[in-house]
Amino acid sequence: MGHPIMPKGLKETSSLIEIGFSVTESGANTFTQGRVDLQLNPLDNEVFVVYAVNLDPFAPDGAAGANTAVLTSLTTTSATAVQNLSDSNCIANANLLIRGAGFADAGVAITTGATETPPTTLEYIAIISTNDFFVQCEGVGNAAAKGVTGRMYGVRARADASVYAALVQSEVLSS
């Protein structure tokens, strides 16, 4: 146990945890959000330090002459639409698109978004200080409901009081 570089003011309290999740649209091309409870203990100033996220969107429909997509994101706060990395509460996003407009066949598949953690030596990619995180998905131009599966990797940590207060305030006020 013990990540070599823990953010200042935090003390690691668990070994690496892998959290799997999935969200499926409530209907075709309908924004849908799922909530995943981290079961953090706010009385002990517990936070979750995120080291990596993998999002795996379902494949969009390939339809001749039509553009289709599956858009997904993972955020620290609830959202009303799929988010991108310009939102400070968005930890990861992944989009699969098929550009078929103007093609007689099914078109060309394109992958966009931050589908995996950046390939660098970042100490961590996010700190979640509230008790849950949210996963969003929305299809575009698909005949059936689509969704996303994924996994988040991180550790539980305890923050000192001032750091915890700052993290919670920053997360909640930036939503």
XYZ file of N, CA, C and O in Angstrom:
700
model
N 0.848 -1.173 0.000
C 0.000 0.000 0.000
C 0.885 1.224 0.000
O 1.967 1.234 0.542
N 0.413 2.264 -0.612
C 1.138 3.516 -0.605
C 1.592 3.928 -1.986
O 2.527 3.362 -2.516
N 0.891 4.854 -2.569
C 1.295 5.419 -3.839
C 2.537 6.263 -3.586
O 2.626 6.948 -2.582
N 3.525 6.228 -4.479
C 4.767 6.934 -4.215
C 4.589 8.442 -3.975
O 5.317 9.020 -3.194
N 3.612 9.042 -4.626
C 3.397 10.480 -4.443
C 1.915 10.719 -4.185
O 1.107 10.754 -5.108
N 1.546 10.875 -2.926
C 0.157 11.171 -2.552
C 0.034 12.690 -2.491
O 0.937 13.364 -2.005
N -1.083 13.248 -3.002
C -1.259 14.702 -2.931
C -1.106 15.212 -1.499
O -1.517 14.549 -0.542
N -0.512 16.389 -1.365
C -0.269 16.988 -0.055
C -1.584 17.141 0.709
O -2.594 17.531 0.156
N -1.560 16.817 1.980
C -2.747 16.928 2.830
C -3.627 15.702 2.828
O -4.676 15.678 3.458
N -3.218 14.640 2.093
C -3.989 13.399 2.026
C -3.145 12.235 2.524
O -1.937 12.191 2.296
N -3.807 11.270 3.166
C -3.146 10.047 3.632
C -3.916 8.861 3.063
O -5.104 8.693 3.312
N -3.254 8.067 2.267
C -3.872 6.898 1.634
C -4.360 5.923 2.697
O -3.646 5.605 3.640
N -5.621 5.436 2.528
C -6.199 4.513 3.506
C -6.630 3.186 2.901
O -7.231 2.363 3.591
N -6.368 2.968 1.611
C -6.724 1.698 0.977
C -5.699 1.371 -0.089
O -4.925 2.228 -0.513
N -5.719 0.133 -0.527
C -4.938 -0.227 -1.707
C -5.771 0.142 -2.930
O -6.884 0.652 -2.812
N -5.258 -0.119 -4.108
C -5.940 0.238 -5.349
C -7.321 -0.399 -5.424
O -7.473 -1.593 -5.159
N -8.317 0.400 -5.778
C -9.700 -0.057 -5.917
C -10.115 0.122 -7.369
O -9.849 1.158 -7.974
N -10.769 -0.890 -7.933
C -11.313 -0.819 -9.288
C -12.827 -0.794 -9.182
O -13.425 -1.689 -8.583
N -13.449 0.213 -9.762
C -14.905 0.353 -9.699
C -15.460 0.248 -11.119
O -15.206 1.110 -11.963
N -16.210 -0.810 -11.376
C -16.842 -0.993 -12.670
C -18.234 -0.372 -12.670
O -18.893 -0.292 -11.636
N -18.680 0.074 -13.841
C -19.988 0.705 -13.948
C -20.516 0.554 -15.367
O -19.757 0.256 -16.301
N -21.811 0.743 -15.529
C -22.426 0.763 -16.859
C -23.698 1.599 -16.804
O -24.358 1.671 -15.769
N -23.995 2.234 -17.920
C -25.217 3.031 -18.070
C -25.744 2.772 -19.467
O -24.985 2.787 -20.438
N -27.040 2.507 -19.562
C -27.698 2.330 -20.857
C -28.803 3.362 -20.978
O -29.513 3.637 -20.002
N -28.932 3.935 -22.155
C -29.973 4.947 -22.390
C -31.352 4.391 -22.019
O -31.634 3.209 -22.229
N -32.204 5.248 -21.518
C -33.576 4.840 -21.198
C -34.401 4.653 -22.464
O -35.446 4.022 -22.436
N -33.946 5.175 -23.562
C -34.559 5.019 -24.875
C -33.547 5.468 -25.915
O -32.584 6.177 -25.590
N -33.739 5.079 -27.160
C -32.790 5.456 -28.206
C -32.623 6.970 -28.265
O -33.601 7.719 -28.215
N -31.352 7.414 -28.322
C -31.012 8.830 -28.488
C -31.543 9.711 -27.355
O -31.944 10.843 -27.575
N -31.537 9.172 -26.136
C -32.048 9.882 -24.960
C -30.930 10.043 -23.942
O -30.333 9.047 -23.520
N -30.647 11.282 -23.533
C -29.629 11.506 -22.509
C -30.012 10.728 -21.256
O -31.133 10.807 -20.763
N -29.069 9.964 -20.735
C -29.292 9.176 -19.527
C -28.052 9.291 -18.645
O -26.925 9.274 -19.144
N -28.285 9.418 -17.344
C -27.190 9.537 -16.393
C -27.332 8.492 -15.296
O -28.428 8.238 -14.811
N -26.221 7.900 -14.925
C -26.192 6.960 -13.814
C -25.333 7.510 -12.688
O -24.373 8.237 -12.929
N -25.708 7.180 -11.464
C -24.974 7.621 -10.270
C -24.290 6.408 -9.661
O -24.907 5.361 -9.499
N -23.003 6.552 -9.320
C -22.253 5.475 -8.688
C -21.808 5.957 -7.310
O -21.099 6.956 -7.190
N -22.233 5.253 -6.281
C -21.932 5.625 -4.897
C -20.553 5.094 -4.514
O -20.283 3.904 -4.633
N -19.686 5.986 -4.055
C -18.349 5.588 -3.615
C -18.320 5.146 -2.155
O -17.318 4.638 -1.677
N -19.406 5.382 -1.436
C -19.515 5.027 -0.020
C -18.359 5.608 0.794
O -17.750 4.937 1.626
N -18.070 6.889 0.530
C -17.048 7.588 1.298
C -17.624 7.990 2.651
O -18.828 8.159 2.797
N -16.758 8.163 3.629
C -17.177 8.566 4.964
C -16.818 10.039 5.187
O -15.669 10.351 5.498
N -17.797 10.944 5.032
C -17.496 12.371 5.196
C -17.107 12.743 6.624
O -16.408 13.730 6.834
N -17.515 11.955 7.616
C -17.136 12.241 9.001
C -15.635 12.049 9.230
O -15.055 12.654 10.130
N -15.015 11.207 8.396
C -13.568 10.993 8.474
C -12.816 11.749 7.382
O -11.647 11.450 7.112
N -13.504 12.703 6.720
C -12.888 13.504 5.639
C -12.316 12.607 4.538
O -11.234 12.855 4.011
N -13.059 11.564 4.188
C -12.575 10.604 3.202
C -12.842 11.089 1.788
O -13.930 11.586 1.477
N -11.847 10.935 0.917
C -11.947 11.295 -0.494
C -11.495 10.104 -1.334
O -10.956 9.125 -0.808
N -11.718 10.196 -2.649
C -11.276 9.154 -3.570
C -10.309 9.792 -4.559
O -10.657 10.738 -5.266
N -9.080 9.297 -4.598
C -8.056 9.804 -5.507
C -8.088 8.936 -6.762
O -7.841 7.729 -6.700
N -8.414 9.535 -7.902
C -8.583 8.823 -9.170
C -7.254 8.787 -9.916
O -6.657 9.826 -10.185
N -6.806 7.571 -10.253
C -5.576 7.407 -11.019
C -5.833 7.158 -12.500
O -5.006 7.504 -13.337
N -6.968 6.537 -12.837
C -7.253 6.224 -14.239
C -8.738 5.960 -14.425
O -9.417 5.532 -13.496
N -9.223 6.225 -15.640
C -10.606 5.930 -16.023
C -10.599 5.384 -17.439
O -9.933 5.935 -18.317
N -11.322 4.311 -17.663
C -11.539 3.777 -19.008
C -13.034 3.789 -19.284
O -13.806 3.248 -18.490
N -13.427 4.407 -20.377
C -14.818 4.412 -20.827
C -14.893 3.631 -22.131
O -14.071 3.831 -23.022
N -15.894 2.767 -22.258
C -16.068 1.935 -23.442
C -17.494 2.110 -23.962
O -18.397 1.346 -23.590
N -17.725 3.122 -24.821
C -19.073 3.338 -25.360
C -19.509 2.194 -26.267
O -18.688 1.569 -26.932
N -20.825 1.918 -26.284
C -21.377 0.947 -27.232
C -21.148 1.488 -28.647
O -21.058 2.696 -28.846
N -21.099 0.615 -29.620
C -20.911 1.038 -31.011
C -22.179 1.693 -31.544
O -23.286 1.181 -31.339
N -22.054 2.838 -32.233
C -23.224 3.449 -32.852
C -23.672 2.626 -34.057
O -22.919 1.807 -34.583
N -24.923 2.848 -34.478
C -25.440 2.156 -35.659
C -24.728 2.671 -36.909
O -24.445 3.858 -37.024
N -24.438 1.771 -37.823
C -23.901 2.163 -39.124
C -25.058 2.231 -40.106
O -25.616 1.211 -40.465
N -25.444 3.428 -40.488
C -26.584 3.605 -41.389
C -26.145 4.414 -42.599
O -25.568 5.493 -42.449
N -26.399 3.871 -43.790
C -26.023 4.569 -45.018
C -26.669 5.948 -45.062
O -27.849 6.106 -44.774
N -25.866 6.942 -45.374
C -26.373 8.295 -45.525
C -26.695 9.018 -44.228
O -27.304 10.088 -44.246
N -26.309 8.473 -43.074
C -26.647 9.113 -41.797
C -25.430 9.167 -40.872
O -24.590 8.279 -40.887
N -25.361 10.224 -40.076
C -24.355 10.330 -39.023
C -24.950 9.761 -37.740
O -26.093 10.075 -37.394
N -24.199 8.921 -37.051
C -24.646 8.370 -35.770
C -23.510 8.516 -34.763
O -22.343 8.662 -35.138
N -23.851 8.455 -33.473
C -22.819 8.610 -32.449
C -23.303 8.042 -31.122
O -24.501 7.894 -30.885
N -22.343 7.744 -30.249
C -22.593 7.465 -28.844
C -21.617 8.349 -28.071
O -20.399 8.223 -28.218
N -22.167 9.277 -27.287
C -21.389 10.249 -26.532
C -21.429 9.876 -25.053
O -22.509 9.573 -24.534
N -20.289 9.907 -24.362
C -20.252 9.506 -22.961
C -19.308 10.396 -22.163
O -18.363 10.970 -22.710
N -19.557 10.491 -20.863
C -18.654 11.217 -19.970
C -18.796 10.701 -18.549
O -19.778 10.042 -18.199
N -17.796 11.024 -17.719
C -17.798 10.693 -16.297
C -17.458 11.982 -15.550
O -16.450 12.625 -15.846
N -18.334 12.371 -14.615
C -18.167 13.632 -13.899
C -18.273 13.438 -12.389
O -18.827 12.448 -11.920
N -17.784 14.422 -11.653
C -17.861 14.384 -10.189
C -19.190 14.906 -9.672
O -19.539 14.660 -8.520
N -19.928 15.640 -10.510
C -21.234 16.170 -10.117
C -22.260 15.807 -11.180
O -21.913 15.476 -12.306
N -23.529 15.903 -10.820
C -24.609 15.592 -11.747
C -24.589 16.564 -12.926
O -24.247 17.741 -12.767
N -24.951 16.073 -14.100
C -24.970 16.900 -15.307
C -26.290 16.720 -16.041
O -26.993 15.735 -15.837
N -26.612 17.673 -16.900
C -27.844 17.595 -17.679
C -27.569 17.265 -19.142
O -28.488 17.196 -19.948
N -26.297 17.066 -19.485
C -25.894 16.693 -20.839
C -24.532 16.008 -20.745
O -23.840 16.124 -19.730
N -24.138 15.312 -21.785
C -22.811 14.713 -21.834
C -21.791 15.849 -21.800
O -21.954 16.864 -22.483
N -20.749 15.683 -20.997
C -19.757 16.740 -20.796
C -18.472 16.454 -21.573
O -18.228 15.342 -22.013
N -17.637 17.482 -21.698
C -16.304 17.296 -22.269
C -15.272 17.815 -21.281
O -15.623 18.356 -20.228
N -14.016 17.679 -21.605
C -12.959 17.982 -20.654
C -12.815 19.469 -20.334
O -12.080 19.829 -19.416
N -13.527 20.338 -21.039
C -13.486 21.764 -20.682
C -14.291 22.044 -19.411
O -14.126 23.086 -18.797
N -15.141 21.100 -19.006
C -15.891 21.210 -17.756
C -14.981 20.732 -16.629
O -14.472 19.616 -16.665
N -14.774 21.573 -15.610
C -13.841 21.220 -14.532
C -14.266 19.984 -13.752
O -13.446 19.355 -13.098
N -15.534 19.598 -13.810
C -15.999 18.402 -13.104
C -15.979 17.154 -13.975
O -16.354 16.078 -13.521
N -15.565 17.273 -15.224
C -15.486 16.117 -16.127
C -14.106 15.469 -15.983
O -13.086 16.100 -16.247
N -14.096 14.221 -15.542
C -12.840 13.488 -15.375
C -12.441 12.794 -16.674
O -11.270 12.713 -17.009
N -13.426 12.278 -17.430
C -13.131 11.565 -18.673
C -14.334 11.641 -19.602
O -15.473 11.781 -19.148
N -14.060 11.556 -20.901
C -15.137 11.417 -21.874
C -14.658 10.547 -23.031
O -13.463 10.396 -23.246
N -15.613 9.948 -23.729
C -15.306 9.127 -24.898
C -16.499 9.185 -25.832
O -17.644 9.105 -25.393
N -16.215 9.335 -27.113
C -17.269 9.423 -28.116
C -16.919 8.514 -29.282
O -15.782 8.495 -29.737
N -17.904 7.750 -29.749
C -17.755 6.973 -30.975
C -18.730 7.547 -31.981
O -19.918 7.705 -31.685
N -18.231 7.868 -33.165
C -19.062 8.485 -34.199
C -18.907 7.726 -35.514
O -17.819 7.227 -35.808
N -19.974 7.672 -36.278
C -19.912 7.161 -37.641
C -20.430 8.275 -38.530
O -21.578 8.725 -38.385
N -19.585 8.739 -39.411
C -19.957 9.795 -40.343
C -20.356 9.131 -41.658
O -19.514 8.698 -42.419
N -21.665 9.045 -41.879
C -22.181 8.377 -43.064
C -22.953 9.295 -43.989
O -23.331 8.888 -45.086
N -23.215 10.530 -43.555
C -23.962 11.467 -44.408
C -23.186 11.687 -45.695
O -21.999 11.987 -45.684
N -23.862 11.471 -46.825
C -23.229 11.630 -48.120
C -22.590 10.357 -48.658
O -22.118 10.338 -49.780
N -22.557 9.285 -47.861
C -21.993 8.019 -48.308
C -23.126 7.056 -48.661
O -24.158 7.033 -48.002
N -22.917 6.239 -49.674
C -23.909 5.233 -50.048
C -23.835 4.011 -49.134
O -24.794 3.267 -49.008
N -22.672 3.832 -48.479
C -22.532 2.719 -47.539
C -22.651 3.244 -46.107
O -23.203 4.303 -45.892
N -22.106 2.546 -45.138
C -22.280 2.923 -43.731
C -21.338 4.034 -43.264
O -21.408 4.456 -42.130
N -20.436 4.509 -44.088
C -19.601 5.636 -43.711
C -18.309 5.235 -43.041
O -17.825 4.118 -43.182
N -17.762 6.184 -42.273
C -16.461 6.022 -41.645
C -16.611 6.159 -40.134
O -17.234 7.105 -39.651
N -16.024 5.223 -39.375
C -16.080 5.288 -37.908
C -14.958 6.183 -37.388
O -13.844 6.148 -37.878
N -15.284 6.988 -36.376
C -14.324 7.911 -35.776
C -14.438 7.796 -34.260
O -15.540 7.773 -33.716
N -13.309 7.742 -33.587
C -13.287 7.752 -32.129
C -12.732 9.090 -31.677
O -11.688 9.518 -32.168
N -13.417 9.757 -30.748
C -12.916 11.021 -30.212
C -13.029 11.007 -28.705
O -13.718 10.175 -28.127
N -12.392 11.956 -28.076
C -12.505 12.110 -26.633
C -11.321 11.514 -25.905
O -10.456 10.873 -26.488
N -11.277 11.758 -24.627
C -10.219 11.227 -23.770
C -10.654 9.855 -23.297
O -11.194 9.704 -22.220
N -10.454 8.851 -24.130
C -10.978 7.531 -23.817
C -10.238 6.841 -22.700
O -10.759 5.959 -22.063
N -8.998 7.211 -22.467
C -8.246 6.618 -21.373
C -7.401 7.690 -20.719
O -7.247 8.780 -21.236
N -6.848 7.360 -19.588
C -5.997 8.281 -18.857
C -4.817 8.697 -19.731
O -4.263 7.870 -20.456
N -4.406 9.965 -19.662
C -3.269 10.412 -20.480
C -2.029 9.555 -20.228
O -1.747 9.200 -19.090
N -1.281 9.227 -21.280
C -0.110 8.365 -21.136
C 1.095 9.139 -20.601
O 2.089 9.320 -21.279
N 0.985 9.638 -19.409
C 2.075 10.378 -18.787
C 2.291 9.820 -17.391
O 1.656 8.857 -16.992
N 3.120 10.455 -16.653
C 3.356 10.019 -15.285
C 2.638 10.937 -14.304
O 3.204 11.350 -13.296
N 1.408 11.252 -14.593
C 0.630 12.079 -13.678
C 0.499 11.372 -12.336
O 0.330 10.158 -12.278
N 0.568 12.150 -11.259
C 0.416 11.565 -9.931
C -0.996 11.022 -9.742
O -1.188 9.963 -9.189
N -1.989 11.778 -10.197
C -3.396 11.394 -10.140
C -4.119 12.281 -11.136
O -3.579 13.300 -11.577
N -5.339 11.894 -11.525
C -6.053 12.720 -12.491
C -7.207 13.500 -11.880
O -7.678 14.461 -12.475
N -7.679 13.092 -10.696
C -8.777 13.819 -10.044
C -8.894 13.360 -8.599
O -8.425 12.275 -8.236
N -9.547 14.204 -7.811
C -9.900 13.846 -6.436
C -11.397 14.065 -6.300
O -11.890 15.171 -6.567
N -12.131 13.010 -5.932
C -13.573 13.116 -5.721
C -13.804 13.235 -4.224
O -13.440 12.342 -3.461
N -14.403 14.358 -3.820
C -14.586 14.600 -2.388
C -16.022 14.406 -1.933
O -16.281 14.318 -0.735
N -16.959 14.336 -2.875
C -18.340 14.045 -2.498
C -18.562 12.542 -2.597
O -17.684 11.815 -3.048
N -19.706 12.073 -2.223
C -19.911 10.644 -2.026
C -20.146 9.832 -3.294
O -20.274 8.626 -3.227
N -20.205 10.472 -4.454
C -20.537 9.723 -5.659
C -19.940 10.382 -6.894
O -19.436 11.483 -6.858
N -20.033 9.645 -8.018
C -19.691 10.210 -9.316
C -20.792 9.826 -10.288
O -21.656 8.996 -9.979
N -20.793 10.453 -11.461
C -21.892 10.295 -12.405
C -21.353 9.920 -13.779
O -20.297 10.398 -14.196
N -22.097 9.057 -14.473
C -21.739 8.615 -15.816
C -22.898 8.983 -16.740
O -24.051 8.651 -16.454
N -22.571 9.668 -17.838
C -23.592 10.112 -18.785
C -23.390 9.443 -20.140
O -22.259 9.150 -20.533
N -24.505 9.217 -20.853
C -24.428 8.734 -22.223
C -25.618 9.269 -23.014
O -26.674 9.567 -22.457
N -25.390 9.414 -24.307
C -26.467 9.837 -25.205
C -26.114 9.412 -26.622
O -25.027 9.700 -27.115
N -27.045 8.724 -27.264
C -26.874 8.349 -28.654
C -27.394 9.439 -29.564
O -28.214 10.273 -29.164
N -26.904 9.424 -30.797
C -27.358 10.369 -31.818
C -27.625 9.579 -33.091
O -26.715 8.937 -33.630
N -28.879 9.571 -33.559
C -29.228 8.926 -34.819
C -29.258 7.411 -34.791
O -29.233 6.783 -35.849
N -29.334 6.798 -33.623
C -29.341 5.332 -33.517
C -30.769 4.799 -33.457
O -31.670 5.459 -32.946
N -30.964 3.579 -33.941
C -32.293 2.968 -33.920
C -32.621 2.354 -32.555
O -33.787 2.241 -32.181
N -31.590 1.960 -31.804
C -31.799 1.318 -30.499
C -31.016 2.063 -29.419
O -30.091 2.820 -29.720
N -31.384 1.817 -28.175
C -30.691 2.445 -27.037
C -29.239 1.981 -26.990
O -28.931 0.821 -27.240
N -28.357 2.906 -26.677
C -26.923 2.625 -26.554
C -26.491 2.909 -25.118
O -27.290 3.326 -24.292
N -25.229 2.732 -24.826
C -24.760 2.970 -23.470
C -23.251 2.980 -23.387
O -22.549 3.106 -24.394
N -22.762 2.815 -22.160
C -21.330 2.824 -21.910
C -21.030 1.914 -20.722
O -21.836 1.810 -19.797
N -19.903 1.227 -20.787
C -19.379 0.511 -19.637
C -18.020 1.120 -19.325
O -17.423 1.789 -20.175
N -17.560 0.904 -18.117
C -16.259 1.472 -17.799
C -15.727 1.005 -16.473
O -16.350 0.213 -15.759
N -14.540 1.525 -16.154
C -13.876 1.192 -14.911
C -13.064 2.404 -14.473
O -12.423 3.060 -15.283
N -13.140 2.683 -13.169
C -12.350 3.755 -12.584
C -11.406 3.132 -11.561
O -11.800 2.242 -10.807
N -10.154 3.610 -11.539
C -9.125 3.082 -10.657
C -8.675 4.184 -9.700
O -8.433 5.318 -10.124
N -8.566 3.861 -8.422
C -8.105 4.857 -7.463
C -7.971 4.277 -6.076
O -8.085 3.064 -5.872
N -7.729 5.157 -5.124
C -7.590 4.762 -3.723
C -8.411 5.690 -2.843
O -8.670 6.837 -3.205
N -8.807 5.185 -1.696
C -9.425 6.019 -0.670
C -8.304 6.734 0.075
O -7.218 6.175 0.244
N -8.595 7.952 0.507
C -7.617 8.705 1.281
C -8.357 9.567 2.294
O -9.535 9.897 2.116
N -7.653 9.927 3.340
C -8.204 10.810 4.365
C -7.512 12.158 4.226
O -6.287 12.234 4.141
N -8.322 13.209 4.185
C -7.789 14.570 4.058
C -7.810 15.253 5.413
O -8.675 14.970 6.247
N -6.858 16.159 5.621
C -6.967 16.956 6.840
C -8.129 17.924 6.654
O -8.622 18.132 5.541
N -8.624 18.497 7.725
C -9.885 19.260 7.711
C -9.892 20.404 6.705
O -10.861 20.583 5.963
N -8.829 21.181 6.644
C -8.822 22.340 5.743
C -8.781 21.901 4.284
O -9.442 22.498 3.426
N -8.020 20.863 3.981
C -7.956 20.351 2.606
C -9.309 19.777 2.203
O -9.802 20.026 1.102
N -9.941 19.009 3.088
C -11.245 18.419 2.804
C -12.282 19.504 2.519
O -13.020 19.428 1.533
N -12.321 20.527 3.360
C -13.285 21.625 3.165
C -13.058 22.305 1.817
O -14.022 22.599 1.087
N -11.805 22.543 1.458
C -11.510 23.183 0.177
C -11.905 22.296 -1.010
O -12.458 22.780 -1.999
N -11.642 20.991 -0.898
C -11.993 20.070 -1.987
C -13.497 19.993 -2.188
O -13.989 20.053 -3.324
N -14.248 19.849 -1.106
C -15.721 19.762 -1.209
C -16.276 21.062 -1.774
O -17.097 21.054 -2.691
N -15.823 22.201 -1.269
C -16.320 23.492 -1.752
C -16.007 23.670 -3.237
O -16.857 24.089 -4.015
N -14.812 23.330 -3.643
C -14.427 23.470 -5.049
C -15.274 22.584 -5.948
O -15.740 23.019 -7.004
N -15.496 21.337 -5.535
C -16.278 20.399 -6.349
C -17.738 20.837 -6.467
O -18.306 20.855 -7.549
N -18.337 21.225 -5.351
C -19.754 21.584 -5.345
C -20.003 22.915 -6.034
O -20.953 23.068 -6.808
N -19.161 23.895 -5.790
C -19.383 25.233 -6.365
C -19.075 25.295 -7.856
O -19.560 26.172 -8.547
N -18.287 24.356 -8.370
C -17.953 24.384 -9.798
C -18.979 23.660 -10.656
O -18.837 23.581 -11.855
N -20.032 23.117 -10.022
C -21.020 22.388 -10.821
C -22.009 23.332 -11.469
O -22.146 24.460 -11.157
